[in-house]
Coordinates of C-alpha atoms in Angstrom, one line a residue:
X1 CA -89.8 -17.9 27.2
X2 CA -90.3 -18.8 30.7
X3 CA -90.1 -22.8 31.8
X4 CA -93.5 -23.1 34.0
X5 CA -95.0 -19.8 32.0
X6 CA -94.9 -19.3 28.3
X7 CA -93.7 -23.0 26.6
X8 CA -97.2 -24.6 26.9
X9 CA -98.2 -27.4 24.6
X10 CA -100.5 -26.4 21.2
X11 CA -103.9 -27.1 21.4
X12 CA -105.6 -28.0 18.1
X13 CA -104.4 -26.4 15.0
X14 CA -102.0 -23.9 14.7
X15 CA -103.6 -20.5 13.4
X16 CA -102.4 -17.5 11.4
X17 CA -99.7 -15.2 12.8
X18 CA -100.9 -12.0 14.4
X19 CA -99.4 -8.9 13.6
X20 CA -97.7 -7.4 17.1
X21 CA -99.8 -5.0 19.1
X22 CA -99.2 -2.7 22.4
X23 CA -97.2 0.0 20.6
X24 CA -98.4 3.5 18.6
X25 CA -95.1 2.9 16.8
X26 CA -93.9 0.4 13.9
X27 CA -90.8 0.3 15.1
X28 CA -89.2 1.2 19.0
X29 CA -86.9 3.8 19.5
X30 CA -85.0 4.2 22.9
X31 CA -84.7 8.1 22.5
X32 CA -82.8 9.2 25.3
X33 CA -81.4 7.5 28.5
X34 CA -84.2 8.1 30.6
X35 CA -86.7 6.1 28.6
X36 CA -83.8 3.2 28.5
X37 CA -83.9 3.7 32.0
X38 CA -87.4 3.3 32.8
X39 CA -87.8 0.2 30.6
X40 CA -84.9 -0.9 33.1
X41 CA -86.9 0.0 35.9
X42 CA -90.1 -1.8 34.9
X43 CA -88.1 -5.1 34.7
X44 CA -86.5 -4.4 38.1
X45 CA -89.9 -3.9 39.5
X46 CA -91.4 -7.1 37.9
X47 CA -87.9 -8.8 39.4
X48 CA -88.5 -7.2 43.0
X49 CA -92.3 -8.4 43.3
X50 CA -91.4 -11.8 42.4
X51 CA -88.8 -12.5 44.8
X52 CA -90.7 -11.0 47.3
X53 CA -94.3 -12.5 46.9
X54 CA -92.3 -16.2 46.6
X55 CA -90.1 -15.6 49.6
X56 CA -93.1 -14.7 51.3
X57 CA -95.1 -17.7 50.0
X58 CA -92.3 -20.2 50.9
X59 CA -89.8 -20.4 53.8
X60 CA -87.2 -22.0 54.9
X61 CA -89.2 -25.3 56.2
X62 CA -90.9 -25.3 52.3
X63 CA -87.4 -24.8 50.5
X64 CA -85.6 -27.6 52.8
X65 CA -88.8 -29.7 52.2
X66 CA -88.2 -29.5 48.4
X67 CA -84.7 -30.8 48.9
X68 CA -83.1 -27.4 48.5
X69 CA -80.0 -26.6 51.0
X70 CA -81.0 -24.8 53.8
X71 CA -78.8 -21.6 52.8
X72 CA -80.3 -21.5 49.1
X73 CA -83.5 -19.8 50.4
X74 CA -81.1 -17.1 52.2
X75 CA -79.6 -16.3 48.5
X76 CA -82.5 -15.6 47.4
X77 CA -83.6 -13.2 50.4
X78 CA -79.9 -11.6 48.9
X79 CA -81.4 -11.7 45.3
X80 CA -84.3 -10.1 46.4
X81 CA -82.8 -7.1 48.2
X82 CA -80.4 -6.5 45.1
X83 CA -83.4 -6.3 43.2
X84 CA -84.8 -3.9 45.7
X85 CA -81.3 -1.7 45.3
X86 CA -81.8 -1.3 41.5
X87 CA -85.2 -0.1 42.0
X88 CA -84.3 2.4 44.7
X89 CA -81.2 3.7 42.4
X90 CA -83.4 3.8 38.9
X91 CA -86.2 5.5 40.8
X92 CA -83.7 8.1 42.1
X93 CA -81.9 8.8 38.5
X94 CA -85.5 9.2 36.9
X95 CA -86.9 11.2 39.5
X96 CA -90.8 11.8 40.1
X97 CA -91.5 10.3 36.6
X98 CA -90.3 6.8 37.5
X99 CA -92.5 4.1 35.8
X100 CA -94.6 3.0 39.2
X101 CA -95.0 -1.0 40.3
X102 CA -97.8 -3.2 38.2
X103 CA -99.7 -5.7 39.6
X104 CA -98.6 -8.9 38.4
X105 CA -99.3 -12.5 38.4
X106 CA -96.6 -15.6 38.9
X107 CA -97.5 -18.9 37.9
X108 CA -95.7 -21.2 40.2
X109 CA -97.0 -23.5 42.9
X110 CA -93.7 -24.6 45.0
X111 CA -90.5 -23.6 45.8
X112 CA -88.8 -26.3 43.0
X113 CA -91.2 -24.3 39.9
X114 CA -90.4 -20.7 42.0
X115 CA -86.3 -21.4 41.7
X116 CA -86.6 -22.4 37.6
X117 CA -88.7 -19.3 37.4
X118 CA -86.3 -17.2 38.8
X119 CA -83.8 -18.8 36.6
X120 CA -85.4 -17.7 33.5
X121 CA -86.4 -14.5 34.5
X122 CA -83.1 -13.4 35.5
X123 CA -81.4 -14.8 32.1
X124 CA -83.7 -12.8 30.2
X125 CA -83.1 -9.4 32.8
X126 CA -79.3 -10.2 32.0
X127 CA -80.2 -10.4 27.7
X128 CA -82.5 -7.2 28.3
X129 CA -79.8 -5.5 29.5
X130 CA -77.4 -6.4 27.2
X131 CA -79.5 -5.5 24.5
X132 CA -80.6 -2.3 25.9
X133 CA -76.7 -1.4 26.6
X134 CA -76.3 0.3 23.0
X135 CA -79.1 3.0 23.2
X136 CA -77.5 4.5 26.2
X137 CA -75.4 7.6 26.0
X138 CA -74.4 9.2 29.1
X139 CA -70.6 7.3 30.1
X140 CA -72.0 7.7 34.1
X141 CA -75.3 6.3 32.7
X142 CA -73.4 3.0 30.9
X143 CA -71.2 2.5 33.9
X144 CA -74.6 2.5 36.2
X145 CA -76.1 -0.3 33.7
X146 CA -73.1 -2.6 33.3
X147 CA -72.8 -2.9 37.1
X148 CA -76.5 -4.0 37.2
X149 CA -76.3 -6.6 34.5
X150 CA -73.2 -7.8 35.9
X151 CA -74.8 -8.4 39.2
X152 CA -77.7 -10.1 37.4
X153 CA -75.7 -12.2 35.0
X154 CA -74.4 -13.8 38.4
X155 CA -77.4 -14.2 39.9
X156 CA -78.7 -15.9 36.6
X157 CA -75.6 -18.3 37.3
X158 CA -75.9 -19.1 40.4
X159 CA -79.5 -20.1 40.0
X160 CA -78.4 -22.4 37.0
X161 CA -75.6 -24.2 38.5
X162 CA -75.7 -24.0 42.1
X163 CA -79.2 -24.2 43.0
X164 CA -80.6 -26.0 40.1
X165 CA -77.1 -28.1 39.5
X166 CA -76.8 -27.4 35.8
X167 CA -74.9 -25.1 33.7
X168 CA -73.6 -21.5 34.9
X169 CA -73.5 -20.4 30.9
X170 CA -74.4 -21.4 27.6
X171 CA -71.5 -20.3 25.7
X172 CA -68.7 -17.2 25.4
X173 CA -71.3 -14.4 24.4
X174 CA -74.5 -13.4 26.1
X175 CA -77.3 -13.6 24.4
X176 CA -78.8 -9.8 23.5
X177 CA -82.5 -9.2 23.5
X178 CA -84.2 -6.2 22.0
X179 CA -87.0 -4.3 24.0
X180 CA -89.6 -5.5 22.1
X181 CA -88.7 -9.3 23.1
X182 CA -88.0 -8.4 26.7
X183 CA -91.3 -7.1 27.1
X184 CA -93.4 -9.4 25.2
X185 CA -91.6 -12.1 27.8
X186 CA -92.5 -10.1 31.0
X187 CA -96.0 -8.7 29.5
X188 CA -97.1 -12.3 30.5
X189 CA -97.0 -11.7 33.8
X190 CA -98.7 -8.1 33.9
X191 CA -102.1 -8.1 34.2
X192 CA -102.0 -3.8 34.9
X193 CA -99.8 -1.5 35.1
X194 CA -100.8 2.5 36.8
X195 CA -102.2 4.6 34.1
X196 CA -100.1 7.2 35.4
X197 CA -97.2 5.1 34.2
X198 CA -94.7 6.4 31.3
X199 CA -95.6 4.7 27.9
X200 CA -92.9 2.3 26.8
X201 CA -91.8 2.6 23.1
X202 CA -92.2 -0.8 22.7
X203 CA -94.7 -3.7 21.1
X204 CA -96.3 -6.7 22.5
X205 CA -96.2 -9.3 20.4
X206 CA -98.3 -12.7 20.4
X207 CA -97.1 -15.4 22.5
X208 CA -95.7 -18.7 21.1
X209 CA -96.7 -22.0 21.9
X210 CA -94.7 -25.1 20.9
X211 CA -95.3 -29.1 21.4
X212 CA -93.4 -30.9 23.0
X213 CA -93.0 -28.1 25.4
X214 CA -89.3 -29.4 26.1
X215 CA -87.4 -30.4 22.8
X216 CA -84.1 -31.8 21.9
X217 CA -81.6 -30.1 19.4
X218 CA -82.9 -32.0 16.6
X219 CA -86.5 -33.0 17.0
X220 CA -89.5 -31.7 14.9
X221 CA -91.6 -29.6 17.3
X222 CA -95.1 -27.7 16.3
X223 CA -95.7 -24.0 16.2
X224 CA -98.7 -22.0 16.9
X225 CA -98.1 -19.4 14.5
X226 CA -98.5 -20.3 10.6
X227 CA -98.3 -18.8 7.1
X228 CA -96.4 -18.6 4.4
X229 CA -92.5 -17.9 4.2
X230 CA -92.6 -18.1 8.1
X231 CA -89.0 -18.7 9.8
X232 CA -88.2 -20.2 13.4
X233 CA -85.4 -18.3 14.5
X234 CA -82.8 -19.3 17.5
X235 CA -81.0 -16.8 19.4
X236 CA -78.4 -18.3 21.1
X237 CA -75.4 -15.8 22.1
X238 CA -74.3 -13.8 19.1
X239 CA -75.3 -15.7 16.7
X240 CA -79.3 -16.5 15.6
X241 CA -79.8 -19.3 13.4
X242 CA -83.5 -20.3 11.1
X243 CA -85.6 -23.5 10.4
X244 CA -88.1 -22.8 7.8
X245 CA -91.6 -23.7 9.3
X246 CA -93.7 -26.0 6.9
X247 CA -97.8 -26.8 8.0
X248 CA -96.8 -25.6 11.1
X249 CA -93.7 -27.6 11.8
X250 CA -90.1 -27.1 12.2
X251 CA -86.9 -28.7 13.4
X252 CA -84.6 -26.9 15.8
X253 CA -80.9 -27.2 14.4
X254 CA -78.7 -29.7 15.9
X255 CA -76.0 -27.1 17.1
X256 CA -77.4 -25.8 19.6
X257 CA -76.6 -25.8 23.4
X258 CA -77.6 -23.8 26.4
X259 CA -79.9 -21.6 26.5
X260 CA -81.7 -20.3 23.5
X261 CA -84.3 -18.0 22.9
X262 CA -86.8 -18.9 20.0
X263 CA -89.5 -16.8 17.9
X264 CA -91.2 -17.5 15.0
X265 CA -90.7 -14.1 11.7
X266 CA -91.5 -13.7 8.0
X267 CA -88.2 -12.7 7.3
X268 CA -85.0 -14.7 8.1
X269 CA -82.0 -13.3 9.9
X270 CA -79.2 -11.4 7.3
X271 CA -76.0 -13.1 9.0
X272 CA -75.9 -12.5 12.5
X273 CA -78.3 -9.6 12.2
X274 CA -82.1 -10.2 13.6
X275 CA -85.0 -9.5 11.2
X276 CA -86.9 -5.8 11.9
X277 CA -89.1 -5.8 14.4
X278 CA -92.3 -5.8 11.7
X279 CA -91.2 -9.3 10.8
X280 CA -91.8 -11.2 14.4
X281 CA -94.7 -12.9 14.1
X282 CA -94.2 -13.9 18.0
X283 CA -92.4 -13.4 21.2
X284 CA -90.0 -15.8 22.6
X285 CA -90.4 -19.0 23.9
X286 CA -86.8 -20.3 26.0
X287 CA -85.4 -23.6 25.8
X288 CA -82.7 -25.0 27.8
X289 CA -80.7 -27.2 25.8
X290 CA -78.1 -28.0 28.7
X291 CA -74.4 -28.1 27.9
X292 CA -72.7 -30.9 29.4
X293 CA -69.2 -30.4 31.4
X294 CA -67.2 -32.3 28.6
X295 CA -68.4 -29.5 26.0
X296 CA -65.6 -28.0 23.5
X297 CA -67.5 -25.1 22.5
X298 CA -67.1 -26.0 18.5
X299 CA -69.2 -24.8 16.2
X300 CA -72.2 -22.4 17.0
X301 CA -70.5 -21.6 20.7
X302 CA -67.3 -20.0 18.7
X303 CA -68.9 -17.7 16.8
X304 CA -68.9 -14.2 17.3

């Protein structure tokens, strides 16, 4: 998931998977392009209260004392007010029913932990979005979204290479999330949301812990979540790849580069297609793999 927030190191033994919780209903189902909407609009709203509790935590004298450029903090002040425009325009499409602010908790302590943070959360706002993009109907409606993710795809970039000097992308394809892994990665930071507040057609479902927190393509890392016939899967652009899981450990395929989102499911992935929703054992965990300048994008990063 998030660096600083959800890949935390396994304590004792790993333990049984849970089966995922927070939803009335096996399976979500974006019915119309209102609810897509205010699923969009509870991410913008987690986006907007981040940028502006850390902007307000750290100013310019903290970023420059960090050893970040002195214009770096004003992007963000730009982030932050984009953010604020996409909750102002969702609000307005809903109308009085809009989904209303939570209160939510961050978990970094300087500006160098705030930046990465920011990095992850906006490269999974630009794979909700993406995932999202097929539920919606309305032409206006897909316009109104693809000029969103657009806008956050390039703030995700910007915050990966410019301010944090590594790679804009991970490959030719964004990587798609479904609603039930975009949530279980921003549930983290929730601690309440208004009970007046539209229910979400989506599940929670238990978060993943892995040791070492930050693997290489290639090592063996430990899982939290155990059983048998239990699959690690990689999504990373199109494509999601496995690793069986044996006494709760598993080793990450070679391949992969960038970033890539990881789970742990009973069921592994049919091609490129995920497993249903009633087979994640887990939410996401995020690793950043890097991808060096001299990459040729063979092998996993040419698939479609």
């Amino acid at each position: 998931m998030f660096k600083y927030a959800a890949v935390l190191a396994i304590v004792g033994v790993c333990s049984v998977g849970a089966a995922p919780h927070g939803s009335k209903r096996d399976d979500y189902k974006m019915t119309n392009d209102t609810t897509v909407f205010q699923y969009a609009l509870t991410l913008e709203h987690l986006e907007y209260a981040f940028y502006t509790g850390g902007l307000e935590r750290f100013d310019d004298q903290a970023f420059e004392a960090a050893g970040f450029p002195t214009w770096v903090r004003g992007r963000f002040k730009q982030v932050q007010e984009h953010e604020a425009s996409h909750v102002a325009f969702l609000e307005a499409a809903i109308g009085p029913d809009a989904v209303k602010p939570c209160t939510y908790k961050f978990p970094y302590t300087d500006p160098k932990s705030f930046v990465s943070l920011a990095a992850s959360i906006e490269g999974v706002g630009t794979a909700a979005y993406t995932g999202a993009a097929h539920y919606i109907t309305a032409p206006g409606a897909i316009t109104d979204a693809a000029s969103i993710l657009a806008t956050e795809s390039r703030h995700d970039a910007w915050m990966m290479s410019a301010a944090l000097e590594g790679a804009p992308w991970s490959g030719p394809y964004q990587t798609p999330l479904n609603p039930d892994e975009v949530y279980s990665i921003a549930a983290q930071f929730i601690e309440s949301c208004p009970s007046t507040n539209a229910a979400l057609p989506v599940k929670t479902f238990p978060a993943l812990t892995v040791t070492p927190a930050t693997p290489k393509p290639g090592d063996t890392i430990k899982v939290s979540v155990s059983g048998s016939n239990m699959y690690m899967l990689y999504h990373s652009g199109s494509s999601i790849l496995s690793s069986d899981i044996v006494n709760c450990e598993t080793t990450i395929p070679k391949e992969l580069v960038g970033v890539v989102y990881a789970g742990v499911a009973s069921e592994k992935p049919t091609g490129d297609k995920p497993p249903s929703s009633s087979a994640m054992q887990s939410g996401l965990v995020d690793f950043n793999f890097g991808l060096p300048a001299s990459a040729d994008n063979n092998g996993l990063l040419s698939q479609h």
